[in-house]
């Protein structure tokens, strides 16, 4: 089977479509050929893939070929089975007939013979030549076609279709395409099954000695190529993937080791995208293929299919992975391959793959994540190509032209040297080239860094090239070991120590070693570095077959040009991917090339991007490498602002990154520019260099309007002292974002030392709020600077440590919401109405001095100051009072201690003494609350409105306190004080006595927190009432003096009787009200509430006699109803009891107890209004709940009120109640009648509610 390999490759090259065979029975093909071929290729058809799933094919190319064509007849049976993919997929039989007899005798037998082969997919196209105007010919054609359908159509499949040459086409072409697609699908299924079976048989033998990979390859690729012809590219790609896995599994089997390949001229150029670079017959070896060429061939086939599937991203992604893995395979065979074959192949592979995938990629068609990943892989390809290209350049002596940057050092120092079996030897006629290389080495001098910065160059090699090359030589002279290690002139080995040999001796030694006479027998001595460069260059020239690549290595200029192109390609693709930082880093490499060639403008722009990335990521070590280059470009471009900013950024980096003299050079440049005349001065941001914070400890606390001194700590990052011509700090209020920042300036020069500096700033009065440090601004020479960073110089566990993540600590608090003083009433309730009382005002300073304070007092309506008495002040002491001490409290005159001082009131102002400036004191002011009218008593049991009582006795005092420096602080407050009567009076009339008199009970309720002693009481009655007995208005019994404790009650009993109400003419003076007079004395403390009047206190303190006061109250009395005229009774319930759901009748009997009188209300005469009160959750009323009933005026008349009720719940419930709304309770006897609770039984059981047990 392997002998068919050349034929198979030629077929693949020339064959790319589906073949449709045409059996022209009636010589019709020349007539219909044009119309058939015009509809090729087929559009949007569905085919079955390997898993029998329907796949949409947008375009299927096909070709009609007659069965008599030589291309179909000149094939051997073995070729047909092996290359079955090129056999016809359908056979179209073209026939025509105009007579039934001809059809039966001639056409039908011939068709039977043609279609008897079961392996062919066929169908018949009947071509009708009947003219459209001939009905007879048309009918005959229809009869013949109908007979054709009967003979060749089956129930499962229709194999006939009709084409009218002169008639309408109708749906013929859709029918034709459908039958062709059906044949192609069936043929594909049959051939796939055949190939799968054959492949399975061979796969089972792959670990056996008889295994032949070529046979397996031909079958597997034939199947893949058949899928490719049918445009089933996914299935074809899957076959190539399986073919690659099978090859990798069997290529390195023990006992089957074969040549790797790659030794021919031109093999250094990757053929990842060219399947026809080498014929398969050239790479076949025994029963398999050489790995070097065959693996590239398989990837080229996969890439071609992926491009057809419009998936260039996958080509790039797979290609990058393939290059990495294949490079490892090259490394394993590096000893047999040409010099640097691995590096050259990777360069050509990456370049070709990146270019091809980019040319097939269309922007905007792929999803965003796929697009980003595609450009990332493109960047990886360019970066890998760039690294390998730098390695080749270093081998031929271009190492000094490669920037020794961190990224280049990381890439090249981890990349191993080539490992040939023997390092290339120096050609015999290369002495001039060696001299040129040595001259170039001697002229090499590292480009000095700006500011005189000295750095050890970063390495660009994994080990010393001189040692590595000589180690791999065939022989090594031990006598020249000194030359091997230290005798090379100004070696580029950056990883070793620099030679301290004088330049003159170095030059002399190098000239000696470079003499032409030394080339004889050079194999016996170590090669010098220049000789290694020349030998590597000659070896590379023999290995590189790509003229473009060799041209890039031919000179330093061409090398830099290619290096720049690769760096730009990698950077641009990284910028369009997720890995934007990689692109910015490579921008720095591009900038170094422009910097070297003095293109400072472009270099500065690229360096700025790199510095911004390193600064944002916090990579200070990398920033220290690039930032001096940016500063140098800016200085050359006369960009003073940028240069100044770069100098500040260099100073702000970690101190360990630069020497002290280098940092001093940075500072000198800053000072020089600051004191020079800048053309375009701009504010300088020194946030990373000068930081600031508040002082240690709590923030400075001031009150509104008070000045102070603010202490600020500045941390200087300058290496030397620096003078600030001016300095200002802004304060920002944290509680008001709308208010702008306030600047605190210091105009005197300030000298900042390195490290910590404490600065004191005068603080003018600020508005209330909490303030934080905002921005530090100032001036160095002519330059204004700005800093908005907080100090990070202190330890992390101290207040000096300020980080960017730590919230800003307040430095100043101006207390607005905090009150500086508080005024309150010592006692706010329970003072006596209409009597002079001490009202205490507590003055409490809150962490603020009240020295020189003045209190303004303004009394409200109904309240006045007793000007005849002085004002007292004393220290306020909170002492708990015993509840049982009211009765024995001394009067306020004896409570005045030694510390009580007398003050005077002038124009409603009181000046507080200085000794009260920092302590809480009580100011006692004599006040009198006046009330119009007399208090009114209430009947016993009547609810008294406490709210109204409080409102009537409430009085207000407006206080205003001026304090602070020059009285700039003011505190105003209005306090409320409640005055009340000493007693509350309530009355109750009792029934008649045996002599017809009435008993009036007067209840006295104490309303003050003091003991009251009642010495006497008398009652002035209204007209119609008179006193019984003596008639002097005194109580019936004399228990005076009567002591009433605080909040307690006492009772007085009067005996009165009814009398005739005098007419207007008879009475000289009418008495409409009942007035109760009570003479009492009070014993209380002004610190608790009510106490004796001020004037009487003074009297009591002189003659030790108790002063008596008089209290009067109006009593409202009604003549009592002594004989009710109605009786209501509840009739008994039925003896059977009450049940839920059963109606029951509730009955009440109403009886008149006496005859109607003329003075009775009319509502009590003929009709009585009744109302039933019931809980709707327990009872349902069947009837009226409210109505009138007739009741006779005569004594003894009766009536029964009946209501039908329905119990709703079981248990003890309250029954319905009968009420008479228009009749007072005093006129009804035995109301409310009836039981308190009644028992309701549950309902009786019913079978309709029973549920049978399961």
Coordinates of C-alpha atoms in Angstrom, one line a residue, residues 531-767:
X531 CA 37.5 34.1 17.4
X532 CA 34.3 32.6 18.9
X533 CA 32.2 35.3 17.4
X534 CA 33.8 34.8 13.9
X535 CA 33.5 31.0 14.1
X536 CA 29.8 31.3 15.1
X537 CA 29.1 33.7 12.3
X538 CA 30.6 31.4 9.7
X539 CA 28.7 28.4 11.1
X540 CA 25.4 30.4 11.1
X541 CA 26.0 31.4 7.5
X542 CA 26.2 27.8 6.6
X543 CA 23.1 27.0 8.6
X544 CA 20.8 29.9 7.6
X545 CA 19.2 29.4 4.2
X546 CA 16.7 32.2 4.6
X547 CA 18.2 35.3 2.8
X548 CA 16.1 37.7 4.7
X549 CA 17.2 36.3 8.1
X550 CA 20.8 36.3 7.1
X551 CA 20.6 39.8 5.9
X552 CA 19.2 40.8 9.3
X553 CA 22.4 39.3 10.9
X554 CA 24.8 40.7 8.3
X555 CA 25.4 44.1 10.1
X556 CA 24.6 45.9 13.3
X557 CA 22.3 48.3 11.5
X558 CA 20.3 45.4 9.9
X559 CA 20.3 43.6 13.3
X560 CA 18.8 46.6 15.1
X561 CA 16.2 47.1 12.4
X562 CA 15.0 43.5 12.7
X563 CA 15.2 43.7 16.4
X564 CA 13.1 46.9 16.4
X565 CA 10.5 45.3 14.1
X566 CA 10.1 42.3 16.3
X567 CA 9.9 44.4 19.5
X568 CA 7.2 46.6 17.9
X569 CA 5.3 43.6 16.7
X570 CA 5.3 42.0 20.2
X571 CA 4.4 45.3 21.9
X572 CA 1.6 46.2 19.5
X573 CA -0.1 42.8 19.9
X574 CA 0.3 42.9 23.6
X575 CA -1.3 46.3 23.7
X576 CA -4.4 44.8 22.0
X577 CA -4.6 41.8 24.3
X578 CA -5.1 41.2 28.0
X579 CA -1.4 41.5 28.7
X580 CA -1.0 45.2 28.2
X581 CA 1.7 45.4 30.7
X582 CA 3.9 43.2 28.6
X583 CA 3.4 45.7 25.8
X584 CA 4.4 48.6 27.9
X585 CA 7.6 46.8 29.1
X586 CA 8.6 46.1 25.5
X587 CA 7.9 49.8 24.7
X588 CA 10.8 50.4 27.0
X589 CA 13.0 48.2 24.9
X590 CA 11.9 50.1 21.8
X591 CA 12.6 53.4 23.6
X592 CA 16.2 52.3 24.4
X593 CA 16.9 51.8 20.6
X594 CA 15.5 55.3 19.8
X595 CA 17.5 56.7 22.8
X596 CA 20.7 55.2 21.4
X597 CA 20.1 56.7 18.0
X598 CA 19.3 60.1 19.6
X599 CA 15.6 60.1 18.7
X600 CA 14.8 61.5 22.1
X601 CA 11.3 62.7 21.4
X602 CA 9.9 59.2 20.6
X603 CA 12.1 57.7 23.3
X604 CA 10.7 60.1 26.0
X605 CA 7.1 59.3 25.1
X606 CA 7.8 55.5 25.4
X607 CA 9.8 55.9 28.6
X608 CA 6.9 57.8 30.2
X609 CA 4.5 54.9 29.5
X610 CA 7.0 52.4 31.0
X611 CA 7.6 54.6 34.1
X612 CA 3.8 55.1 34.6
X613 CA 3.4 51.3 34.6
X614 CA 6.3 50.6 37.0
X615 CA 5.2 53.4 39.3
X616 CA 1.6 52.2 39.3
X617 CA 2.6 48.6 40.1
X618 CA 5.1 49.7 42.7
X619 CA 8.1 48.1 40.9
X620 CA 10.6 50.6 42.2
X621 CA 13.7 48.5 41.2
X622 CA 12.5 48.5 37.6
X623 CA 11.6 52.1 37.8
X624 CA 15.1 53.0 39.0
X625 CA 16.5 51.5 35.8
X626 CA 14.3 53.4 33.3
X627 CA 13.6 56.7 35.1
X628 CA 17.2 58.1 34.6
X629 CA 16.9 57.5 30.9
X630 CA 13.6 59.4 30.8
X631 CA 15.2 62.3 32.7
X632 CA 18.1 62.4 30.3
X633 CA 15.8 62.6 27.3
X634 CA 13.7 65.3 29.0
X635 CA 16.8 67.4 29.8
X636 CA 18.1 67.1 26.2
X637 CA 14.6 68.1 24.9
X638 CA 14.5 71.1 27.3
X639 CA 11.4 69.7 29.0
X640 CA 12.0 71.5 32.2
X641 CA 8.8 70.5 33.8
X642 CA 9.1 66.9 32.9
X643 CA 12.8 66.8 33.9
X644 CA 12.0 68.4 37.3
X645 CA 9.2 65.8 37.9
X646 CA 11.6 63.0 37.0
X647 CA 14.2 64.3 39.5
X648 CA 11.6 64.4 42.2
X649 CA 10.4 60.9 41.4
X650 CA 14.0 59.7 41.5
X651 CA 14.4 61.2 45.0
X652 CA 11.1 59.6 46.1
X653 CA 12.3 56.1 45.3
X654 CA 13.7 53.8 48.0
X655 CA 17.0 55.1 49.3
X656 CA 18.7 51.8 48.9
X657 CA 18.3 52.0 45.1
X658 CA 20.8 54.9 44.7
X659 CA 24.0 56.0 46.4
X660 CA 23.9 59.1 48.5
X661 CA 25.9 61.1 46.0
X662 CA 23.5 60.1 43.3
X663 CA 20.5 61.3 45.4
X664 CA 22.4 64.5 46.1
X665 CA 22.8 65.0 42.4
X666 CA 19.1 64.7 42.0
X667 CA 18.5 67.3 44.7
X668 CA 21.0 69.7 43.2
X669 CA 19.1 69.5 39.9
X670 CA 15.8 70.3 41.6
X671 CA 17.3 73.2 43.5
X672 CA 19.0 74.5 40.4
X673 CA 15.8 74.5 38.3
X674 CA 13.8 75.9 41.2
X675 CA 16.0 79.0 41.5
X676 CA 16.4 79.5 37.7
X677 CA 14.1 81.4 35.4
X678 CA 11.8 78.7 33.9
X679 CA 10.0 79.6 30.7
X680 CA 6.9 77.8 31.7
X681 CA 6.8 77.4 35.4
X682 CA 4.3 74.7 36.6
X683 CA 3.4 73.6 40.1
X684 CA 5.5 70.6 41.2
X685 CA 3.9 67.6 42.8
X686 CA 6.2 66.4 45.6
X687 CA 3.6 64.1 47.2
X688 CA 6.0 61.2 47.1
X689 CA 8.9 63.2 48.5
X690 CA 7.5 65.6 51.2
X691 CA 4.8 64.0 53.3
X692 CA 3.0 65.4 56.4
X693 CA 0.8 64.5 59.2
X694 CA -0.6 65.8 62.4
X695 CA 1.3 65.8 65.7
X696 CA 1.2 62.9 68.1
X697 CA -1.7 62.6 70.5
X698 CA -5.3 63.7 70.2
X699 CA -6.3 66.4 67.8
X700 CA -6.3 70.0 68.9
X701 CA -9.8 70.9 70.3
X702 CA -11.1 74.4 70.1
X703 CA -14.4 76.1 70.4
X704 CA -16.0 78.2 67.8
X705 CA -14.2 81.5 67.5
X706 CA -11.1 80.5 69.5
X707 CA -7.6 80.8 68.0
X708 CA -4.8 78.3 68.5
X709 CA -1.5 77.0 67.4
X710 CA -1.4 74.0 65.1
X711 CA 1.6 71.6 65.1
X712 CA 2.3 69.7 61.8
X713 CA 5.0 67.0 61.2
X714 CA 6.8 67.1 57.9
X715 CA 8.8 64.2 56.6
X716 CA 11.5 65.3 54.0
X717 CA 12.8 62.7 51.5
X718 CA 15.6 65.0 50.3
X719 CA 19.1 63.8 51.2
X720 CA 20.3 67.2 52.3
X721 CA 18.7 70.3 54.0
X722 CA 16.4 72.3 51.8
X723 CA 14.9 75.7 52.3
X724 CA 11.3 76.4 51.7
X725 CA 10.6 80.1 51.1
X726 CA 7.0 79.8 52.1
X727 CA 4.7 77.1 53.5
X728 CA 1.0 76.6 53.8
X729 CA -1.3 73.8 54.8
X730 CA -5.0 73.6 53.9
X731 CA -7.6 72.3 56.4
X732 CA -10.6 70.5 55.0
X733 CA -13.8 70.2 57.0
X734 CA -15.0 66.6 57.1
X735 CA -18.6 67.5 58.0
X736 CA -19.2 70.0 55.2
X737 CA -18.0 68.9 51.7
X738 CA -19.4 72.0 50.1
X739 CA -17.1 74.3 52.0
X740 CA -13.8 74.9 50.4
X741 CA -10.4 74.2 52.0
X742 CA -8.9 76.9 54.3
X743 CA -5.2 77.6 54.0
X744 CA -3.0 78.3 57.0
X745 CA 0.1 80.1 55.8
X746 CA 3.6 80.6 57.2
X747 CA 5.5 83.3 55.4
X748 CA 8.9 82.8 57.2
X749 CA 11.4 80.5 55.4
X750 CA 11.5 77.0 56.7
X751 CA 14.6 74.7 56.5
X752 CA 13.6 71.1 56.2
X753 CA 16.2 68.5 57.4
X754 CA 16.2 65.0 56.1
X755 CA 13.6 63.0 58.0
X756 CA 11.1 64.4 60.5
X757 CA 10.5 68.1 61.1
X758 CA 7.9 69.7 63.5
X759 CA 6.4 73.0 62.2
X760 CA 4.1 75.3 64.3
X761 CA 1.4 77.3 62.5
X762 CA -0.7 80.1 63.9
X763 CA -4.4 79.1 63.6
X764 CA -7.0 81.8 63.3
X765 CA -10.6 81.2 64.5
X766 CA -12.3 78.4 62.5
X767 CA -15.8 77.4 61.9

